[in-house]
Amino acid sequence: MKILIQKNSKNNKLEKNIVKITKIGIIVFISFSILGQFVPFFEGSNSYFYGMASILFVEEGITKSNPFLEKYETNEFLLDNWLRTDQNEMIPMSGNGLILLGGIAYVFGGYFALYYLSPILFIILIIASERTATKLFGKYAGLITLILLSASNLLFRNSIQLHTESLFCLLFVLGTYFLIKFGRTNQSHLILISSIFFAFSSTVRLSGIILF
């Protein structure tokens, strides 16, 4: 009987170690892949908008003056993804949460921080998703979650550029985690934390408002 128990414990330890090594290997591989294939924000349309808006947010504030817009007061001189205010200035149309985070990254790391911001967010996303799934549903659920996210070509392609997908998904995962924890423990502060993540996700993408 003791021999069987010892064998089972050894098998369980071996199984846990294999799962852990597999998870670490996937995270390391996908991290090097996305960091090595990032696309500078000035080479894309949407990423250029988010990158320049982040820089302008630091250097000039959330609004941007446009002399042609102020003189002629017509939308013909309004840039894509920007809105005109009553004072004939321009403000970003969407993604203010990413612009704020990009501005903070630009202050501390300059242009290189904007280059690597979205890939780093993607790496944090897959780690947070794996940890969330493991804590809530077990180690195999975490492994499957990690594999699915790492194999998502759409998410990977969007994350090599300065887009909103990685940050939005990260906030959604964290908000969902605290919401499920609230349902299990009925601790009121967890629903507050969940609401904060969901609210901030609506500033990253307008579709986040659907969560409410």
PDB file of C-alpha atoms in Angstrom:
ATOM      1  CA  MET A   1       0.000   0.000   0.000  1.00  0.00           C
ATOM      2  CA  LYS A   2       2.788   2.412   0.903  1.00  0.00           C
ATOM      3  CA  ILE A   3       4.583   1.530  -2.329  1.00  0.00           C
ATOM      4  CA  LEU A   4       1.472   2.412  -4.377  1.00  0.00           C
ATOM      5  CA  ILE A   5       1.079   5.715  -2.537  1.00  0.00           C
ATOM      6  CA  GLN A   6       4.730   6.573  -3.139  1.00  0.00           C
ATOM      7  CA  LYS A   7       4.400   5.694  -6.828  1.00  0.00           C
ATOM      8  CA  ASN A   8       1.272   7.840  -7.164  1.00  0.00           C
ATOM      9  CA  SER A   9       2.949  10.780  -5.435  1.00  0.00           C
ATOM     10  CA  LYS A  10       5.994  10.456  -7.711  1.00  0.00           C
ATOM     11  CA  ASN A  11       3.768  10.290 -10.791  1.00  0.00           C
ATOM     12  CA  ASN A  12       1.828  13.354  -9.630  1.00  0.00           C
ATOM     13  CA  LYS A  13       5.037  15.314  -9.040  1.00  0.00           C
ATOM     14  CA  LEU A  14       6.387  14.265 -12.430  1.00  0.00           C
ATOM     15  CA  GLU A  15       3.119  15.225 -14.071  1.00  0.00           C
ATOM     16  CA  LYS A  16       3.101  18.649 -12.381  1.00  0.00           C
ATOM     17  CA  ASN A  17       6.707  19.267 -13.371  1.00  0.00           C
ATOM     18  CA  ILE A  18       6.011  18.355 -17.010  1.00  0.00           C
ATOM     19  CA  VAL A  19       3.041  20.730 -17.119  1.00  0.00           C
ATOM     20  CA  LYS A  20       5.086  23.535 -15.521  1.00  0.00           C
ATOM     21  CA  ILE A  21       8.008  23.029 -17.903  1.00  0.00           C
ATOM     22  CA  THR A  22       5.628  22.989 -20.870  1.00  0.00           C
ATOM     23  CA  LYS A  23       4.012  26.246 -19.743  1.00  0.00           C
ATOM     24  CA  ILE A  24       7.377  27.931 -19.195  1.00  0.00           C
ATOM     25  CA  GLY A  25       8.606  26.732 -22.585  1.00  0.00           C
ATOM     26  CA  ILE A  26       5.533  28.116 -24.357  1.00  0.00           C
ATOM     27  CA  ILE A  27       5.811  31.481 -22.588  1.00  0.00           C
ATOM     28  CA  VAL A  28       9.534  31.811 -23.346  1.00  0.00           C
ATOM     29  CA  PHE A  29       9.074  30.813 -26.995  1.00  0.00           C
ATOM     30  CA  ILE A  30       6.147  33.155 -27.644  1.00  0.00           C
ATOM     31  CA  SER A  31       7.888  35.997 -25.789  1.00  0.00           C
ATOM     32  CA  PHE A  32      10.997  35.811 -27.963  1.00  0.00           C
ATOM     33  CA  SER A  33       8.820  35.445 -31.067  1.00  0.00           C
ATOM     34  CA  ILE A  34       6.712  38.540 -30.463  1.00  0.00           C
ATOM     35  CA  LEU A  35       9.597  40.701 -29.208  1.00  0.00           C
ATOM     36  CA  GLY A  36      11.599  39.801 -32.292  1.00  0.00           C
ATOM     37  CA  GLN A  37       8.795  40.597 -34.745  1.00  0.00           C
ATOM     38  CA  PHE A  38       7.405  43.871 -33.387  1.00  0.00           C
ATOM     39  CA  VAL A  39       6.437  46.532 -35.918  1.00  0.00           C
ATOM     40  CA  PRO A  40       7.284  50.195 -35.089  1.00  0.00           C
ATOM     41  CA  PHE A  41       4.139  52.249 -34.569  1.00  0.00           C
ATOM     42  CA  PHE A  42       4.923  54.626 -37.458  1.00  0.00           C
ATOM     43  CA  GLU A  43       4.583  51.786 -40.000  1.00  0.00           C
ATOM     44  CA  GLY A  44       0.858  51.219 -39.440  1.00  0.00           C
ATOM     45  CA  SER A  45      -2.266  53.344 -39.699  1.00  0.00           C
ATOM     46  CA  ASN A  46      -3.964  52.647 -36.362  1.00  0.00           C
ATOM     47  CA  SER A  47      -0.689  52.088 -34.536  1.00  0.00           C
ATOM     48  CA  TYR A  48       0.612  55.399 -35.902  1.00  0.00           C
ATOM     49  CA  PHE A  49      -2.474  57.138 -34.527  1.00  0.00           C
ATOM     50  CA  TYR A  50      -2.039  55.594 -31.054  1.00  0.00           C
ATOM     51  CA  GLY A  51       1.701  56.284 -31.038  1.00  0.00           C
ATOM     52  CA  MET A  52       1.453  59.917 -32.104  1.00  0.00           C
ATOM     53  CA  ALA A  53      -1.517  60.514 -29.785  1.00  0.00           C
ATOM     54  CA  SER A  54       0.536  59.144 -26.878  1.00  0.00           C
ATOM     55  CA  ILE A  55       3.440  61.452 -27.720  1.00  0.00           C
ATOM     56  CA  LEU A  56       1.173  64.471 -28.167  1.00  0.00           C
ATOM     57  CA  PHE A  57      -0.570  63.661 -24.892  1.00  0.00           C
ATOM     58  CA  VAL A  58       2.750  64.039 -23.082  1.00  0.00           C
ATOM     59  CA  GLU A  59       4.032  67.033 -25.009  1.00  0.00           C
ATOM     60  CA  GLU A  60       0.871  69.074 -25.641  1.00  0.00           C
ATOM     61  CA  GLY A  61      -2.006  67.517 -23.704  1.00  0.00           C
ATOM     62  CA  ILE A  62      -5.082  65.562 -24.758  1.00  0.00           C
ATOM     63  CA  THR A  63      -6.155  68.173 -27.339  1.00  0.00           C
ATOM     64  CA  LYS A  64      -4.193  69.111 -30.458  1.00  0.00           C
ATOM     65  CA  SER A  65      -4.399  72.472 -32.175  1.00  0.00           C
ATOM     66  CA  ASN A  66      -4.851  72.660 -35.949  1.00  0.00           C
ATOM     67  CA  PRO A  67      -4.413  76.103 -37.559  1.00  0.00           C
ATOM     68  CA  PHE A  68      -6.354  75.139 -40.702  1.00  0.00           C
ATOM     69  CA  LEU A  69      -9.187  73.741 -38.602  1.00  0.00           C
ATOM     70  CA  GLU A  70      -9.271  76.896 -36.503  1.00  0.00           C
ATOM     71  CA  LYS A  71      -9.269  79.146 -39.559  1.00  0.00           C
ATOM     72  CA  TYR A  72     -11.764  77.390 -41.827  1.00  0.00           C
ATOM     73  CA  GLU A  73     -13.808  75.468 -39.197  1.00  0.00           C
ATOM     74  CA  THR A  74     -14.489  72.546 -41.513  1.00  0.00           C
ATOM     75  CA  ASN A  75     -13.921  68.826 -41.135  1.00  0.00           C
ATOM     76  CA  GLU A  76     -11.940  68.711 -44.384  1.00  0.00           C
ATOM     77  CA  PHE A  77      -8.828  69.467 -42.336  1.00  0.00           C
ATOM     78  CA  LEU A  78      -9.671  66.923 -39.638  1.00  0.00           C
ATOM     79  CA  LEU A  79      -7.317  63.929 -39.487  1.00  0.00           C
ATOM     80  CA  ASP A  80      -8.530  60.322 -39.397  1.00  0.00           C
ATOM     81  CA  ASN A  81      -9.417  58.955 -35.935  1.00  0.00           C
ATOM     82  CA  TRP A  82      -9.650  62.478 -34.489  1.00  0.00           C
ATOM     83  CA  LEU A  83     -12.735  64.467 -33.459  1.00  0.00           C
ATOM     84  CA  ARG A  84     -13.304  68.225 -33.622  1.00  0.00           C
ATOM     85  CA  THR A  85     -14.146  70.089 -30.426  1.00  0.00           C
ATOM     86  CA  ASP A  86     -16.211  73.270 -30.019  1.00  0.00           C
ATOM     87  CA  GLN A  87     -12.929  75.199 -29.838  1.00  0.00           C
ATOM     88  CA  ASN A  88     -11.897  73.727 -33.241  1.00  0.00           C
ATOM     89  CA  GLU A  89      -9.207  71.562 -31.695  1.00  0.00           C
ATOM     90  CA  MET A  90      -8.670  67.839 -32.211  1.00  0.00           C
ATOM     91  CA  ILE A  91      -9.069  65.055 -29.651  1.00  0.00           C
ATOM     92  CA  PRO A  92      -8.566  61.301 -30.136  1.00  0.00           C
ATOM     93  CA  MET A  93     -11.677  59.463 -31.273  1.00  0.00           C
ATOM     94  CA  SER A  94     -11.058  56.314 -29.193  1.00  0.00           C
ATOM     95  CA  GLY A  95      -8.450  54.303 -27.330  1.00  0.00           C
ATOM     96  CA  ASN A  96      -7.810  56.918 -24.654  1.00  0.00           C
ATOM     97  CA  GLY A  97      -6.831  54.220 -22.161  1.00  0.00           C
ATOM     98  CA  LEU A  98      -4.076  52.943 -24.462  1.00  0.00           C
ATOM     99  CA  ILE A  99      -3.023  56.521 -25.235  1.00  0.00           C
ATOM    100  CA  LEU A 100      -2.686  57.239 -21.515  1.00  0.00           C
ATOM    101  CA  LEU A 101      -0.624  54.097 -20.966  1.00  0.00           C
ATOM    102  CA  GLY A 102       1.425  54.870 -24.065  1.00  0.00           C
ATOM    103  CA  GLY A 103       2.086  58.366 -22.760  1.00  0.00           C
ATOM    104  CA  ILE A 104       3.361  56.972 -19.477  1.00  0.00           C
ATOM    105  CA  ALA A 105       5.581  54.505 -21.360  1.00  0.00           C
ATOM    106  CA  TYR A 106       6.892  57.325 -23.583  1.00  0.00           C
ATOM    107  CA  VAL A 107       7.851  59.413 -20.543  1.00  0.00           C
ATOM    108  CA  PHE A 108       9.974  56.621 -19.090  1.00  0.00           C
ATOM    109  CA  GLY A 109      11.264  54.886 -22.217  1.00  0.00           C
ATOM    110  CA  GLY A 110      10.831  57.177 -25.198  1.00  0.00           C
ATOM    111  CA  TYR A 111      10.114  55.739 -28.636  1.00  0.00           C
ATOM    112  CA  PHE A 112      11.446  52.287 -27.762  1.00  0.00           C
ATOM    113  CA  ALA A 113       8.855  51.979 -24.990  1.00  0.00           C
ATOM    114  CA  LEU A 114       6.114  52.576 -27.571  1.00  0.00           C
ATOM    115  CA  TYR A 115       7.700  49.975 -29.877  1.00  0.00           C
ATOM    116  CA  TYR A 116       7.626  47.263 -27.218  1.00  0.00           C
ATOM    117  CA  LEU A 117       4.506  48.292 -25.293  1.00  0.00           C
ATOM    118  CA  SER A 118       2.032  46.094 -27.140  1.00  0.00           C
ATOM    119  CA  PRO A 119       4.292  42.964 -27.220  1.00  0.00           C
ATOM    120  CA  ILE A 120       4.937  43.332 -23.481  1.00  0.00           C
ATOM    121  CA  LEU A 121       1.191  43.639 -22.858  1.00  0.00           C
ATOM    122  CA  PHE A 122       0.663  40.455 -24.878  1.00  0.00           C
ATOM    123  CA  ILE A 123       3.216  38.582 -22.756  1.00  0.00           C
ATOM    124  CA  ILE A 124       1.509  39.835 -19.578  1.00  0.00           C
ATOM    125  CA  LEU A 125      -1.829  38.778 -21.068  1.00  0.00           C
ATOM    126  CA  ILE A 126      -0.859  35.162 -21.683  1.00  0.00           C
ATOM    127  CA  ILE A 127       0.738  34.868 -18.231  1.00  0.00           C
ATOM    128  CA  ALA A 128      -2.262  36.444 -16.491  1.00  0.00           C
ATOM    129  CA  SER A 129      -4.689  34.278 -18.474  1.00  0.00           C
ATOM    130  CA  GLU A 130      -2.785  31.112 -17.622  1.00  0.00           C
ATOM    131  CA  ARG A 131      -2.619  32.011 -13.928  1.00  0.00           C
ATOM    132  CA  THR A 132      -6.307  32.919 -13.871  1.00  0.00           C
ATOM    133  CA  ALA A 133      -7.406  29.699 -15.555  1.00  0.00           C
ATOM    134  CA  THR A 134      -5.116  27.610 -13.342  1.00  0.00           C
ATOM    135  CA  LYS A 135      -6.373  29.143 -10.095  1.00  0.00           C
ATOM    136  CA  LEU A 136     -10.024  28.891 -11.082  1.00  0.00           C
ATOM    137  CA  PHE A 137     -10.170  25.625 -13.025  1.00  0.00           C
ATOM    138  CA  GLY A 138      -6.910  23.688 -12.572  1.00  0.00           C
ATOM    139  CA  LYS A 139      -3.513  23.277 -14.207  1.00  0.00           C
ATOM    140  CA  TYR A 140      -4.811  21.645 -17.399  1.00  0.00           C
ATOM    141  CA  ALA A 141      -7.246  24.490 -18.014  1.00  0.00           C
ATOM    142  CA  GLY A 142      -4.334  26.893 -17.616  1.00  0.00           C
ATOM    143  CA  LEU A 143      -2.245  24.912 -20.103  1.00  0.00           C
ATOM    144  CA  ILE A 144      -5.055  24.816 -22.664  1.00  0.00           C
ATOM    145  CA  THR A 145      -5.656  28.555 -22.212  1.00  0.00           C
ATOM    146  CA  LEU A 146      -1.974  29.254 -22.745  1.00  0.00           C
ATOM    147  CA  ILE A 147      -1.870  27.130 -25.906  1.00  0.00           C
ATOM    148  CA  LEU A 148      -5.005  28.738 -27.379  1.00  0.00           C
ATOM    149  CA  LEU A 149      -3.787  32.293 -26.774  1.00  0.00           C
ATOM    150  CA  SER A 150      -0.279  31.560 -28.032  1.00  0.00           C
ATOM    151  CA  ALA A 151      -1.676  29.939 -31.184  1.00  0.00           C
ATOM    152  CA  SER A 152      -4.049  32.822 -31.940  1.00  0.00           C
ATOM    153  CA  ASN A 153      -2.692  34.306 -35.158  1.00  0.00           C
ATOM    154  CA  LEU A 154      -5.103  37.256 -35.013  1.00  0.00           C
ATOM    155  CA  LEU A 155      -4.091  38.242 -31.487  1.00  0.00           C
ATOM    156  CA  PHE A 156      -0.407  37.754 -32.285  1.00  0.00           C
ATOM    157  CA  ARG A 157      -0.561  39.921 -35.424  1.00  0.00           C
ATOM    158  CA  ASN A 158      -2.388  42.686 -33.581  1.00  0.00           C
ATOM    159  CA  SER A 159       0.050  42.533 -30.666  1.00  0.00           C
ATOM    160  CA  ILE A 160       3.190  43.106 -32.718  1.00  0.00           C
ATOM    161  CA  GLN A 161       1.823  46.589 -33.430  1.00  0.00           C
ATOM    162  CA  LEU A 162       0.567  49.290 -31.079  1.00  0.00           C
ATOM    163  CA  HIS A 163      -3.077  48.180 -31.013  1.00  0.00           C
ATOM    164  CA  THR A 164      -5.711  47.946 -28.291  1.00  0.00           C
ATOM    165  CA  GLU A 165      -6.380  44.192 -28.385  1.00  0.00           C
ATOM    166  CA  SER A 166      -3.815  43.004 -25.832  1.00  0.00           C
ATOM    167  CA  LEU A 167      -4.604  45.683 -23.254  1.00  0.00           C
ATOM    168  CA  PHE A 168      -8.355  45.226 -23.672  1.00  0.00           C
ATOM    169  CA  CYS A 169      -8.126  41.430 -23.325  1.00  0.00           C
ATOM    170  CA  LEU A 170      -5.867  41.778 -20.273  1.00  0.00           C
ATOM    171  CA  LEU A 171      -8.314  44.097 -18.503  1.00  0.00           C
ATOM    172  CA  PHE A 172     -11.224  41.841 -19.477  1.00  0.00           C
ATOM    173  CA  VAL A 173      -9.485  38.729 -18.095  1.00  0.00           C
ATOM    174  CA  LEU A 174      -8.616  40.444 -14.805  1.00  0.00           C
ATOM    175  CA  GLY A 175     -12.119  41.849 -14.449  1.00  0.00           C
ATOM    176  CA  THR A 176     -13.652  38.436 -15.130  1.00  0.00           C
ATOM    177  CA  TYR A 177     -11.329  36.789 -12.604  1.00  0.00           C
ATOM    178  CA  PHE A 178     -12.403  39.092  -9.768  1.00  0.00           C
ATOM    179  CA  LEU A 179     -16.036  38.764 -10.833  1.00  0.00           C
ATOM    180  CA  ILE A 180     -15.864  34.959 -10.568  1.00  0.00           C
ATOM    181  CA  LYS A 181     -14.047  35.260  -7.225  1.00  0.00           C
ATOM    182  CA  PHE A 182     -16.830  37.520  -6.005  1.00  0.00           C
ATOM    183  CA  GLY A 183     -19.420  34.927  -7.030  1.00  0.00           C
ATOM    184  CA  ARG A 184     -17.552  32.261  -5.054  1.00  0.00           C
ATOM    185  CA  THR A 185     -16.656  34.242  -1.920  1.00  0.00           C
ATOM    186  CA  ASN A 186     -19.298  37.020  -1.908  1.00  0.00           C
ATOM    187  CA  GLN A 187     -16.693  39.588  -0.807  1.00  0.00           C
ATOM    188  CA  SER A 188     -17.931  43.035  -1.774  1.00  0.00           C
ATOM    189  CA  HIS A 189     -14.505  44.561  -2.477  1.00  0.00           C
ATOM    190  CA  LEU A 190     -13.938  42.051  -5.297  1.00  0.00           C
ATOM    191  CA  ILE A 191     -16.892  43.375  -7.302  1.00  0.00           C
ATOM    192  CA  LEU A 192     -15.423  46.876  -6.916  1.00  0.00           C
ATOM    193  CA  ILE A 193     -12.062  45.727  -8.299  1.00  0.00           C
ATOM    194  CA  SER A 194     -13.825  43.909 -11.134  1.00  0.00           C
ATOM    195  CA  SER A 195     -15.827  47.017 -12.018  1.00  0.00           C
ATOM    196  CA  ILE A 196     -12.645  49.118 -12.120  1.00  0.00           C
ATOM    197  CA  PHE A 197     -11.048  46.776 -14.668  1.00  0.00           C
ATOM    198  CA  PHE A 198     -14.213  46.658 -16.772  1.00  0.00           C
ATOM    199  CA  ALA A 199     -14.577  50.453 -16.634  1.00  0.00           C
ATOM    200  CA  PHE A 200     -10.997  51.005 -17.756  1.00  0.00           C
ATOM    201  CA  SER A 201     -11.480  48.486 -20.575  1.00  0.00           C
ATOM    202  CA  SER A 202     -14.235  50.729 -21.976  1.00  0.00           C
ATOM    203  CA  THR A 203     -11.655  53.529 -22.319  1.00  0.00           C
ATOM    204  CA  VAL A 204      -9.399  51.225 -24.336  1.00  0.00           C
ATOM    205  CA  ARG A 205     -12.069  50.008 -26.772  1.00  0.00           C
ATOM    206  CA  LEU A 206     -15.601  51.270 -27.178  1.00  0.00           C
ATOM    207  CA  SER A 207     -16.834  47.668 -27.275  1.00  0.00           C
ATOM    208  CA  GLY A 208     -15.899  47.446 -23.592  1.00  0.00           C
ATOM    209  CA  ILE A 209     -19.050  49.418 -22.811  1.00  0.00           C
ATOM    210  CA  ILE A 210     -21.030  46.278 -23.698  1.00  0.00           C
ATOM    211  CA  LEU A 211     -19.721  44.758 -20.450  1.00  0.00           C
ATOM    212  CA  PHE A 212     -22.023  47.082 -18.553  1.00  0.00           C
TER     213      PHE A 212
END
